[in-house]
PDB file of C-alpha atoms in Angstrom:
ATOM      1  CA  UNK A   1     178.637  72.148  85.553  1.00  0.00           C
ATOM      2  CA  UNK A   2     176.268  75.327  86.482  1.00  0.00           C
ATOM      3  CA  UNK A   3     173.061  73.799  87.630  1.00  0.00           C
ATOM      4  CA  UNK A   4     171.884  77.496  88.942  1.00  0.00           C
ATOM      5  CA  UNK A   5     172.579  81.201  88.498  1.00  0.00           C
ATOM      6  CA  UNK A   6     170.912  83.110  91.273  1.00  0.00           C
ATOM      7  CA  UNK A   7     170.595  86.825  92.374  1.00  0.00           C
ATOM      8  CA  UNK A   8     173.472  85.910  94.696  1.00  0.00           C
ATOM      9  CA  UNK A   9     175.019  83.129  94.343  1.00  0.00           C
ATOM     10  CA  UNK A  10     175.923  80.415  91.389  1.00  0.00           C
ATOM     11  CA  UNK A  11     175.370  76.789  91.969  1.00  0.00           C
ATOM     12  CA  UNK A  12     177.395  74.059  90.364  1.00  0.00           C
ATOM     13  CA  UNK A  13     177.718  70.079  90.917  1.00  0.00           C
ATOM     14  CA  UNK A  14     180.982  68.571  90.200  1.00  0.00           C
ATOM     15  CA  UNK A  15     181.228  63.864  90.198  1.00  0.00           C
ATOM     16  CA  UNK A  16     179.840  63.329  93.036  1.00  0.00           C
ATOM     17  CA  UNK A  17     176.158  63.664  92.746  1.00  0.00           C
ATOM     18  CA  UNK A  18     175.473  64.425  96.625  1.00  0.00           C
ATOM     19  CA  UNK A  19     177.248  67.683  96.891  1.00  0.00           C
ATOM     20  CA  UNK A  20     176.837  70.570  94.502  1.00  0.00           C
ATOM     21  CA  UNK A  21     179.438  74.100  95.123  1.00  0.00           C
ATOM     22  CA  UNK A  22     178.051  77.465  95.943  1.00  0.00           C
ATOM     23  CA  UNK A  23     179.741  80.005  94.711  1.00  0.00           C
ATOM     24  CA  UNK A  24     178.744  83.538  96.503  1.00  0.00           C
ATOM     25  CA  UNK A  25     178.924  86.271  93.914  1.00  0.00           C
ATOM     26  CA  UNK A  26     179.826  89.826  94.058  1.00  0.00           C
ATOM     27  CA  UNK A  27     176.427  90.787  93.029  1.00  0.00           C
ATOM     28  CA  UNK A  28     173.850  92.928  94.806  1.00  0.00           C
ATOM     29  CA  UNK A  29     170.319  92.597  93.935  1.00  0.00           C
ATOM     30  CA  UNK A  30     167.279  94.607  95.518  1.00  0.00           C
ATOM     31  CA  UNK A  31     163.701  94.405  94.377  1.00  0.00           C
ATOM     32  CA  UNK A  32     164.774  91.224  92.070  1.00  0.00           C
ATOM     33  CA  UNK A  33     166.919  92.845  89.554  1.00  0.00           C
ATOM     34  CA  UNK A  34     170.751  93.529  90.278  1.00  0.00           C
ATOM     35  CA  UNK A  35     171.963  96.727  90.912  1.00  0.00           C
ATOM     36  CA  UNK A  36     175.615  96.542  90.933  1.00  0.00           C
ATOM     37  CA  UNK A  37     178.856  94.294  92.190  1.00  0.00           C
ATOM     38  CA  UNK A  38     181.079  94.961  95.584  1.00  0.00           C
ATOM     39  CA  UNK A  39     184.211  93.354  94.940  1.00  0.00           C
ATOM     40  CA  UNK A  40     184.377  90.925  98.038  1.00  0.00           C
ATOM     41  CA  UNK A  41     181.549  90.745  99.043  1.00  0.00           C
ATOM     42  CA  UNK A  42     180.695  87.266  98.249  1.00  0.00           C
ATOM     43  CA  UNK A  43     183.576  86.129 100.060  1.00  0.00           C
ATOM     44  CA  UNK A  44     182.403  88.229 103.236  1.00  0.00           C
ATOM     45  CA  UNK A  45     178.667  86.916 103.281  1.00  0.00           C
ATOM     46  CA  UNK A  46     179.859  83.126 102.754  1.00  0.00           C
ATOM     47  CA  UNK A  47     182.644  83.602 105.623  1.00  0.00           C
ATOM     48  CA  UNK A  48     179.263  85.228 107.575  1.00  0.00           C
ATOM     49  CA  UNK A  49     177.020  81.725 106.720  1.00  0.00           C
ATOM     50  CA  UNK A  50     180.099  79.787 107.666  1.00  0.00           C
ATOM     51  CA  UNK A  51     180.960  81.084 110.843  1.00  0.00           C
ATOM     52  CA  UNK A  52     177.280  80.760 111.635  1.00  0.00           C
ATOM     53  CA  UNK A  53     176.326  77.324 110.168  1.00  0.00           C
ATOM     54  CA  UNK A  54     179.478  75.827 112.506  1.00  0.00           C
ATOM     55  CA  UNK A  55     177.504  78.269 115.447  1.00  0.00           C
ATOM     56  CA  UNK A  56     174.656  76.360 114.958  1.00  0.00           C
ATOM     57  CA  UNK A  57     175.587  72.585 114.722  1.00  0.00           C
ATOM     58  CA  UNK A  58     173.727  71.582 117.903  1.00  0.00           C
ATOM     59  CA  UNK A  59     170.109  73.543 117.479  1.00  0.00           C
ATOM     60  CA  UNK A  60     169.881  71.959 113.699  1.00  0.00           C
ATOM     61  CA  UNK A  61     172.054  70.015 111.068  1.00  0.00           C
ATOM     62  CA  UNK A  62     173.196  72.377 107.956  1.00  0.00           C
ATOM     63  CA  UNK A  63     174.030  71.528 104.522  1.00  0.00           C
ATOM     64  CA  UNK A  64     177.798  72.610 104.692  1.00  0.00           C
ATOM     65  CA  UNK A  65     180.526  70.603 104.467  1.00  0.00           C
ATOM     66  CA  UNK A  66     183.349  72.579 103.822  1.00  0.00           C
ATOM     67  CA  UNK A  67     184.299  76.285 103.150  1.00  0.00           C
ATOM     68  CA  UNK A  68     186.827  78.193 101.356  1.00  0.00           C
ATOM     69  CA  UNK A  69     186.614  81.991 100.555  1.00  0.00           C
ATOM     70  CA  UNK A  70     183.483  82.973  98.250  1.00  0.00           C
ATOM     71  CA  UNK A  71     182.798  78.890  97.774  1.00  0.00           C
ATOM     72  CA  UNK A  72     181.253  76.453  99.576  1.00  0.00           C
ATOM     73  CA  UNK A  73     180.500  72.432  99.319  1.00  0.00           C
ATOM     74  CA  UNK A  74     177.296  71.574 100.498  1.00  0.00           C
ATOM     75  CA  UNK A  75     175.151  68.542 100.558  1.00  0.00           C
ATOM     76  CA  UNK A  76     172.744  67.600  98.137  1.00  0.00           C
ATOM     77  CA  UNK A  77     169.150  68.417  99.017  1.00  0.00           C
ATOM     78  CA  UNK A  78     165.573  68.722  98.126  1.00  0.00           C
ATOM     79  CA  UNK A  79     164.571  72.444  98.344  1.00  0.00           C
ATOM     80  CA  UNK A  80     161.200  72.784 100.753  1.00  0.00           C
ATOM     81  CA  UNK A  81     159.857  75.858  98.287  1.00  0.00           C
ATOM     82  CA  UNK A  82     159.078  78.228 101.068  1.00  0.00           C
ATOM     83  CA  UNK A  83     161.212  80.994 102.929  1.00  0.00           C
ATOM     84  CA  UNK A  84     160.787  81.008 106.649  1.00  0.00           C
ATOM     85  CA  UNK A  85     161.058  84.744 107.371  1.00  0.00           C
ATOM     86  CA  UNK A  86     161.439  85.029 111.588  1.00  0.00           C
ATOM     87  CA  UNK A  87     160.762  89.254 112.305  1.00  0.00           C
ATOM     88  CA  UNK A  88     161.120  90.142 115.870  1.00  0.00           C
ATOM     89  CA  UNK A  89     160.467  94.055 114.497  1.00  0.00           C
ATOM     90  CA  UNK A  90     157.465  95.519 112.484  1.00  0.00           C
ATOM     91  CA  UNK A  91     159.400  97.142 109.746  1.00  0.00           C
ATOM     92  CA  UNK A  92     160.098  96.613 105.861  1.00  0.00           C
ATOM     93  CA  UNK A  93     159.985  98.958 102.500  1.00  0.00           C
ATOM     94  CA  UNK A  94     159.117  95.789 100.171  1.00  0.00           C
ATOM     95  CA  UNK A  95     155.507  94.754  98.963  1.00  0.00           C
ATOM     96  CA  UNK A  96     155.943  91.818 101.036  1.00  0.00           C
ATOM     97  CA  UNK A  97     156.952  93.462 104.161  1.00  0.00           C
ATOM     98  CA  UNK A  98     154.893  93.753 107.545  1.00  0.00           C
ATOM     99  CA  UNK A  99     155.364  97.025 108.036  1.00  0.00           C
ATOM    100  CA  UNK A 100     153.612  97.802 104.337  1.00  0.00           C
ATOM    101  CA  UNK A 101     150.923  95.395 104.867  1.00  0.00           C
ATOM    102  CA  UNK A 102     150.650  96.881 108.319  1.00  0.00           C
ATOM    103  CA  UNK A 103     150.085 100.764 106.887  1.00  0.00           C
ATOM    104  CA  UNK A 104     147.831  99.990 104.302  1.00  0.00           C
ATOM    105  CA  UNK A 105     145.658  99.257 107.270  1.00  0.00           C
ATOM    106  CA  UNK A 106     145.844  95.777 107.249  1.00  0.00           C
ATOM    107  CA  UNK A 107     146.068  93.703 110.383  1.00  0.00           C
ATOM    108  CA  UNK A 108     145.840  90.229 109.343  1.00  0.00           C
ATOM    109  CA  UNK A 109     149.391  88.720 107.832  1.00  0.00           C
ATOM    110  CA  UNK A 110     150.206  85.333 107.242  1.00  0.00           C
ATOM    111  CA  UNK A 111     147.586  84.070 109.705  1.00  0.00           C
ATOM    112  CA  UNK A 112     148.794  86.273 112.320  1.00  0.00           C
ATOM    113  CA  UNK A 113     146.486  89.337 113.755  1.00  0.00           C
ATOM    114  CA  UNK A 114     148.524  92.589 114.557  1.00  0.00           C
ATOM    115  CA  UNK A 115     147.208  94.911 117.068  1.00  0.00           C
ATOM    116  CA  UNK A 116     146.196  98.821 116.353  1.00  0.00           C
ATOM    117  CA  UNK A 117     148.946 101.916 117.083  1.00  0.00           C
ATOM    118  CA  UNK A 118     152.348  99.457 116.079  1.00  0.00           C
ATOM    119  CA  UNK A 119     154.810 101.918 114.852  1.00  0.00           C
ATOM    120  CA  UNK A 120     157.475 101.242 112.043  1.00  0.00           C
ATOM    121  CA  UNK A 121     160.644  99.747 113.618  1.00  0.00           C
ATOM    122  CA  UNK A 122     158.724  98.866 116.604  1.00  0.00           C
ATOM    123  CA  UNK A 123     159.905  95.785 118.503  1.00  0.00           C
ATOM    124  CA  UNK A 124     157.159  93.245 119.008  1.00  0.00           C
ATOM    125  CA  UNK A 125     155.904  91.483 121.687  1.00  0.00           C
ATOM    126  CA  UNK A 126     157.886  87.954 120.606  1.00  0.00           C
ATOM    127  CA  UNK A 127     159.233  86.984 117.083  1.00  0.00           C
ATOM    128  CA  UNK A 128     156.630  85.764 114.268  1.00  0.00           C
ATOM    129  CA  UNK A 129     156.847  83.589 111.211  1.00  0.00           C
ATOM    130  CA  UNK A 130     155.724  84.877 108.366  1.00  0.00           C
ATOM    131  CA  UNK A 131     156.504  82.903 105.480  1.00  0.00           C
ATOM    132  CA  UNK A 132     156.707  83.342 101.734  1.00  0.00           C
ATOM    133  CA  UNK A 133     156.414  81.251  98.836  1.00  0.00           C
ATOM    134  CA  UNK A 134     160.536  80.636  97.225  1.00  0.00           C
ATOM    135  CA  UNK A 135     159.434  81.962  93.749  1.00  0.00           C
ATOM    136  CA  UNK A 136     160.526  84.807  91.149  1.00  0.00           C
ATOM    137  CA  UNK A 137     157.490  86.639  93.289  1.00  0.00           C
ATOM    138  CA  UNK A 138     157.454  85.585  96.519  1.00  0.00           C
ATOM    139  CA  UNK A 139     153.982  85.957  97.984  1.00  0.00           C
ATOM    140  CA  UNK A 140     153.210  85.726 101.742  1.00  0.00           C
ATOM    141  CA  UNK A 141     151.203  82.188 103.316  1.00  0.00           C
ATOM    142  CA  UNK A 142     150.100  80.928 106.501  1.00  0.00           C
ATOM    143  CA  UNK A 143     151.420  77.870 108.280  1.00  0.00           C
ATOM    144  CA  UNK A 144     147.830  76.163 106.995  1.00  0.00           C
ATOM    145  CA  UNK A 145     149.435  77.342 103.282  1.00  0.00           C
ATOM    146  CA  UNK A 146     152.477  74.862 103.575  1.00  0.00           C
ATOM    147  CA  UNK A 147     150.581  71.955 104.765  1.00  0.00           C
ATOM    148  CA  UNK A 148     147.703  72.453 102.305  1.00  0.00           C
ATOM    149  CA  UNK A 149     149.966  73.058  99.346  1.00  0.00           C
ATOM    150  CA  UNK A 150     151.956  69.772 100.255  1.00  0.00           C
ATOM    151  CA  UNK A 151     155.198  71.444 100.800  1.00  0.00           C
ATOM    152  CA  UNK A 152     155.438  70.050 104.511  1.00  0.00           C
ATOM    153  CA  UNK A 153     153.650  67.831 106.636  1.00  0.00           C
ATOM    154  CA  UNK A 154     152.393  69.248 109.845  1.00  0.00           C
ATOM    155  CA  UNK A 155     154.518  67.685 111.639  1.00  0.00           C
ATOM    156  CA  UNK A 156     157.125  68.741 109.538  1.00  0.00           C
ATOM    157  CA  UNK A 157     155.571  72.541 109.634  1.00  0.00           C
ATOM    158  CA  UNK A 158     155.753  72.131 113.067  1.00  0.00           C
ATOM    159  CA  UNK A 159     159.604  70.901 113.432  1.00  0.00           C
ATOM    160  CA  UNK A 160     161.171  73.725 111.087  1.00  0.00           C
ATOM    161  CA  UNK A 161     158.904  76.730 112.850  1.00  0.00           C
ATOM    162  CA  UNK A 162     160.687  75.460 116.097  1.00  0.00           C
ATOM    163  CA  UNK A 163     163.830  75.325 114.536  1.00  0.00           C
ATOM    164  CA  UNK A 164     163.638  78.405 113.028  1.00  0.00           C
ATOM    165  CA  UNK A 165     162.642  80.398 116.262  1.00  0.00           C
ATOM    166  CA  UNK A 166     165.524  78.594 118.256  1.00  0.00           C
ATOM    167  CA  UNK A 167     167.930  79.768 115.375  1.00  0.00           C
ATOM    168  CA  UNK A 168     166.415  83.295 115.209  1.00  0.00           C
ATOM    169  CA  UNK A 169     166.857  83.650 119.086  1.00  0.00           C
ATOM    170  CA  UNK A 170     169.762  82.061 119.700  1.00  0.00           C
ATOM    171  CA  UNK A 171     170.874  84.417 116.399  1.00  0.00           C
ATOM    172  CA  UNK A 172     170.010  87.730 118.560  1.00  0.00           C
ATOM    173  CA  UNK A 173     172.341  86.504 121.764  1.00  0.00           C
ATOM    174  CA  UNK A 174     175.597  86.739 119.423  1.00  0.00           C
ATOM    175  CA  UNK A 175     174.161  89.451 117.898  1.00  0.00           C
ATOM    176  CA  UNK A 176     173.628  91.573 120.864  1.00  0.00           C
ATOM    177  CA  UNK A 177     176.874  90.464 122.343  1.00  0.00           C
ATOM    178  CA  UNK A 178     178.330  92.303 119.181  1.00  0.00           C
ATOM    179  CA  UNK A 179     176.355  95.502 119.931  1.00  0.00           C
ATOM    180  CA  UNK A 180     173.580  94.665 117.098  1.00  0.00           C
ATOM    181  CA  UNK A 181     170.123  93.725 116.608  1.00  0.00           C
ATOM    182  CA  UNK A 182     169.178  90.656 114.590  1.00  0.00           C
ATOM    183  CA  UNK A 183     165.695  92.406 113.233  1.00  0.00           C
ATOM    184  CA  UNK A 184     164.766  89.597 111.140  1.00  0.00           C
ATOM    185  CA  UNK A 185     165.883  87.132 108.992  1.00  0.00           C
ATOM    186  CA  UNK A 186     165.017  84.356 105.990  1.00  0.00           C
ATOM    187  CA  UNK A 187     165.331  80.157 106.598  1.00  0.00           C
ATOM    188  CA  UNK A 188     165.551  77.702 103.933  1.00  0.00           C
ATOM    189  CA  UNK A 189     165.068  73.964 104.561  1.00  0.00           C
ATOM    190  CA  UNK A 190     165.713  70.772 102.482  1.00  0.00           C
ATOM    191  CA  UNK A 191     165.246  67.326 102.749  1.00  0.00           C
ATOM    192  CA  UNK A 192     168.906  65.753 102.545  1.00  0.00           C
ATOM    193  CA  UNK A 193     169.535  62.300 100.873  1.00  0.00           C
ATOM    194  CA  UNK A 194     167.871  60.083 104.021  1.00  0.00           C
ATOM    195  CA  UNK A 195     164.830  62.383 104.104  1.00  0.00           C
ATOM    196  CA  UNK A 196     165.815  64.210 107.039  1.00  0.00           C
ATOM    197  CA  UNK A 197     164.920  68.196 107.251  1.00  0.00           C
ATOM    198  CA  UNK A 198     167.941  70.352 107.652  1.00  0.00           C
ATOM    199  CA  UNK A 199     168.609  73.950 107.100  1.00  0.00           C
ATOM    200  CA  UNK A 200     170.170  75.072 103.862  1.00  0.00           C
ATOM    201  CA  UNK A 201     170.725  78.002 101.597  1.00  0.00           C
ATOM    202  CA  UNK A 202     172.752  80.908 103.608  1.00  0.00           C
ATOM    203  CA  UNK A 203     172.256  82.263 107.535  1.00  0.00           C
ATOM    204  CA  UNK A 204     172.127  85.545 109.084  1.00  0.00           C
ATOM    205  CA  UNK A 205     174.113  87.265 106.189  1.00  0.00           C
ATOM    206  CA  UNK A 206     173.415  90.483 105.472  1.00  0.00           C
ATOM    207  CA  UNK A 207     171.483  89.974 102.522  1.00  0.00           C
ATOM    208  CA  UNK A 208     169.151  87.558 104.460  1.00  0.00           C
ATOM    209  CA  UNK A 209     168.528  89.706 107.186  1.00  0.00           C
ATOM    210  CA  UNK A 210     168.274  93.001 109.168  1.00  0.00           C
ATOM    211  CA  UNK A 211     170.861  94.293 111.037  1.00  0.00           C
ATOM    212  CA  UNK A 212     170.658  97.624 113.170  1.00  0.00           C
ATOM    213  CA  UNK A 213     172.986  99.387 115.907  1.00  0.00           C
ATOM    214  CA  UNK A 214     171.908  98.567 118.974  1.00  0.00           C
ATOM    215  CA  UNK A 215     173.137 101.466 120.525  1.00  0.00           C
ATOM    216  CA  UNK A 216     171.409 103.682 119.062  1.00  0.00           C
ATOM    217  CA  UNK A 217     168.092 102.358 118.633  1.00  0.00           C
ATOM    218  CA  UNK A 218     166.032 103.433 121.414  1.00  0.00           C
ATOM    219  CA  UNK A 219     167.371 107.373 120.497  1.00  0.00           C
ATOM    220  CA  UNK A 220     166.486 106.655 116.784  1.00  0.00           C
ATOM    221  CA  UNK A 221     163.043 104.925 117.402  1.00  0.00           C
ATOM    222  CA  UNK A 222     162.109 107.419 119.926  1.00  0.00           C
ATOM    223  CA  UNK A 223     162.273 110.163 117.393  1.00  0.00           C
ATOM    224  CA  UNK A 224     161.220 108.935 114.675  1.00  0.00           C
ATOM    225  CA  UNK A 225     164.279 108.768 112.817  1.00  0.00           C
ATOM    226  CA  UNK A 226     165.202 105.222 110.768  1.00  0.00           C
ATOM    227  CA  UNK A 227     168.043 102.251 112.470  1.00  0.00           C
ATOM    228  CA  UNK A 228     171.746 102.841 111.463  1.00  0.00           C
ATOM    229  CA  UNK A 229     171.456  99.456 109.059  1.00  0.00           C
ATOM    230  CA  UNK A 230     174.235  97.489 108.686  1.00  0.00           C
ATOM    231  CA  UNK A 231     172.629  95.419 105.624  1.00  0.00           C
ATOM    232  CA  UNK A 232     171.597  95.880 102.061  1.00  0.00           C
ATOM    233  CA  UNK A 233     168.110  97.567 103.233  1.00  0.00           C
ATOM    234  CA  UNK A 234     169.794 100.835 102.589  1.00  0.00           C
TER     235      UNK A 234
END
């Protein structure tokens, strides 16, 4: 039975009522509407979450349990409604992004002050959180946000912005060994049957995150000239 139709990805929940199937579409979407379909591609981005859900086993639990082409069968879970977004860049073409908020001449973002003269694509000093609300609009909120709004405890807050830096880091090692930068990225956490907080959704696909040449970055950035992008931002 179809309990979800996404941008992305279908969701469906079969007898047993702690595992549901996500099925990763061919679908592209950009600014919230779809744009077209790339046949395999949903195959490619779940073997992409798989290979990096197993990666990550011993920095956080996941909700997979097993994977097979474009579907996988995950565990049962109560959506935390927020997206951790981890940026260790200041770039973006969205209304949410940093670098827009950034060039409108703002320098306050999701509780986070930005110093003067950053320049689009720039790498910053250490990776930020800035998080969104998971919503048809998703608007940007502090760390304050989620505890005030009752989506997290602060412990909790606490727990899943560690997590989601050690991911994020530990993200840009493999990354770099592959000749790429991990730019920045979107967590998702749920609560699983026992209450525990484990990481859900997709990971470091390339419709969750940024991905550049490494290469040729420094050339690129040093005159002015846009990342070769190896995800959907193009």
């Amino acid at each position: 039975t179809e309990i979800y139709k996404g941008k992305t990805r279908d969701i469906y929940e079969d007898d047993n009522d702690n595992e549901i199937i996500i099925v990763s579409s061919d679908r592209i979407s950009s600014f919230d509407r779809h744009i077209c379909n790339i046949p395999g591609k949903g195959e490619i981005l779940n073997k992409m979450s798989t290979f990096w859900f197993n990666a990550t086993k011993h920095i956080i639990p996941n909700h997979m349990i097993s994977s097979d082409g474009g579907e996988m069968i995950a565990k049962k879970c109560s959506v935390i409604p927020v997206e951790i977004v981890v940026r260790g860049y200041i770039t973006g073409n969205t209304r949410t992004s940093l670098w827009e908020h950034y060039n409108q001449g703002k320098r306050d973002y999701c509780g986070i002050h930005f110093e003067d003269n950053l320049k689009k694509n720039q790498k910053l000093k250490q990776p930020i959180i800035t998080p969104t609300t998971k919503s048809k609009s998703d608007e940007p909120i502090s760390k304050d946000d989620i505890v005030s709004l009752g989506f997290a405890t602060e412990d909790e807050c606490d727990y899943i912005y560690t997590k989601a830096l050690e991911l994020f880091q530990y993200g840009q090692m493999l990354s770099h060994r592959a000749g790429f930068i991990l730019v920045d990225t979107k967590y998702e956490f749920g609560r699983d049957v026992n209450g525990n907080i484990i990481l859900i959704d997709e990971l470091h696909t390339c419709d969750s995150s940024r991905f550049w040449v490494e290469k040729s970055y420094k050339d690129r950035f040093s005159n002015g000239q846009e990342p070769e992008k190896l995800d959907k931002d193009c």
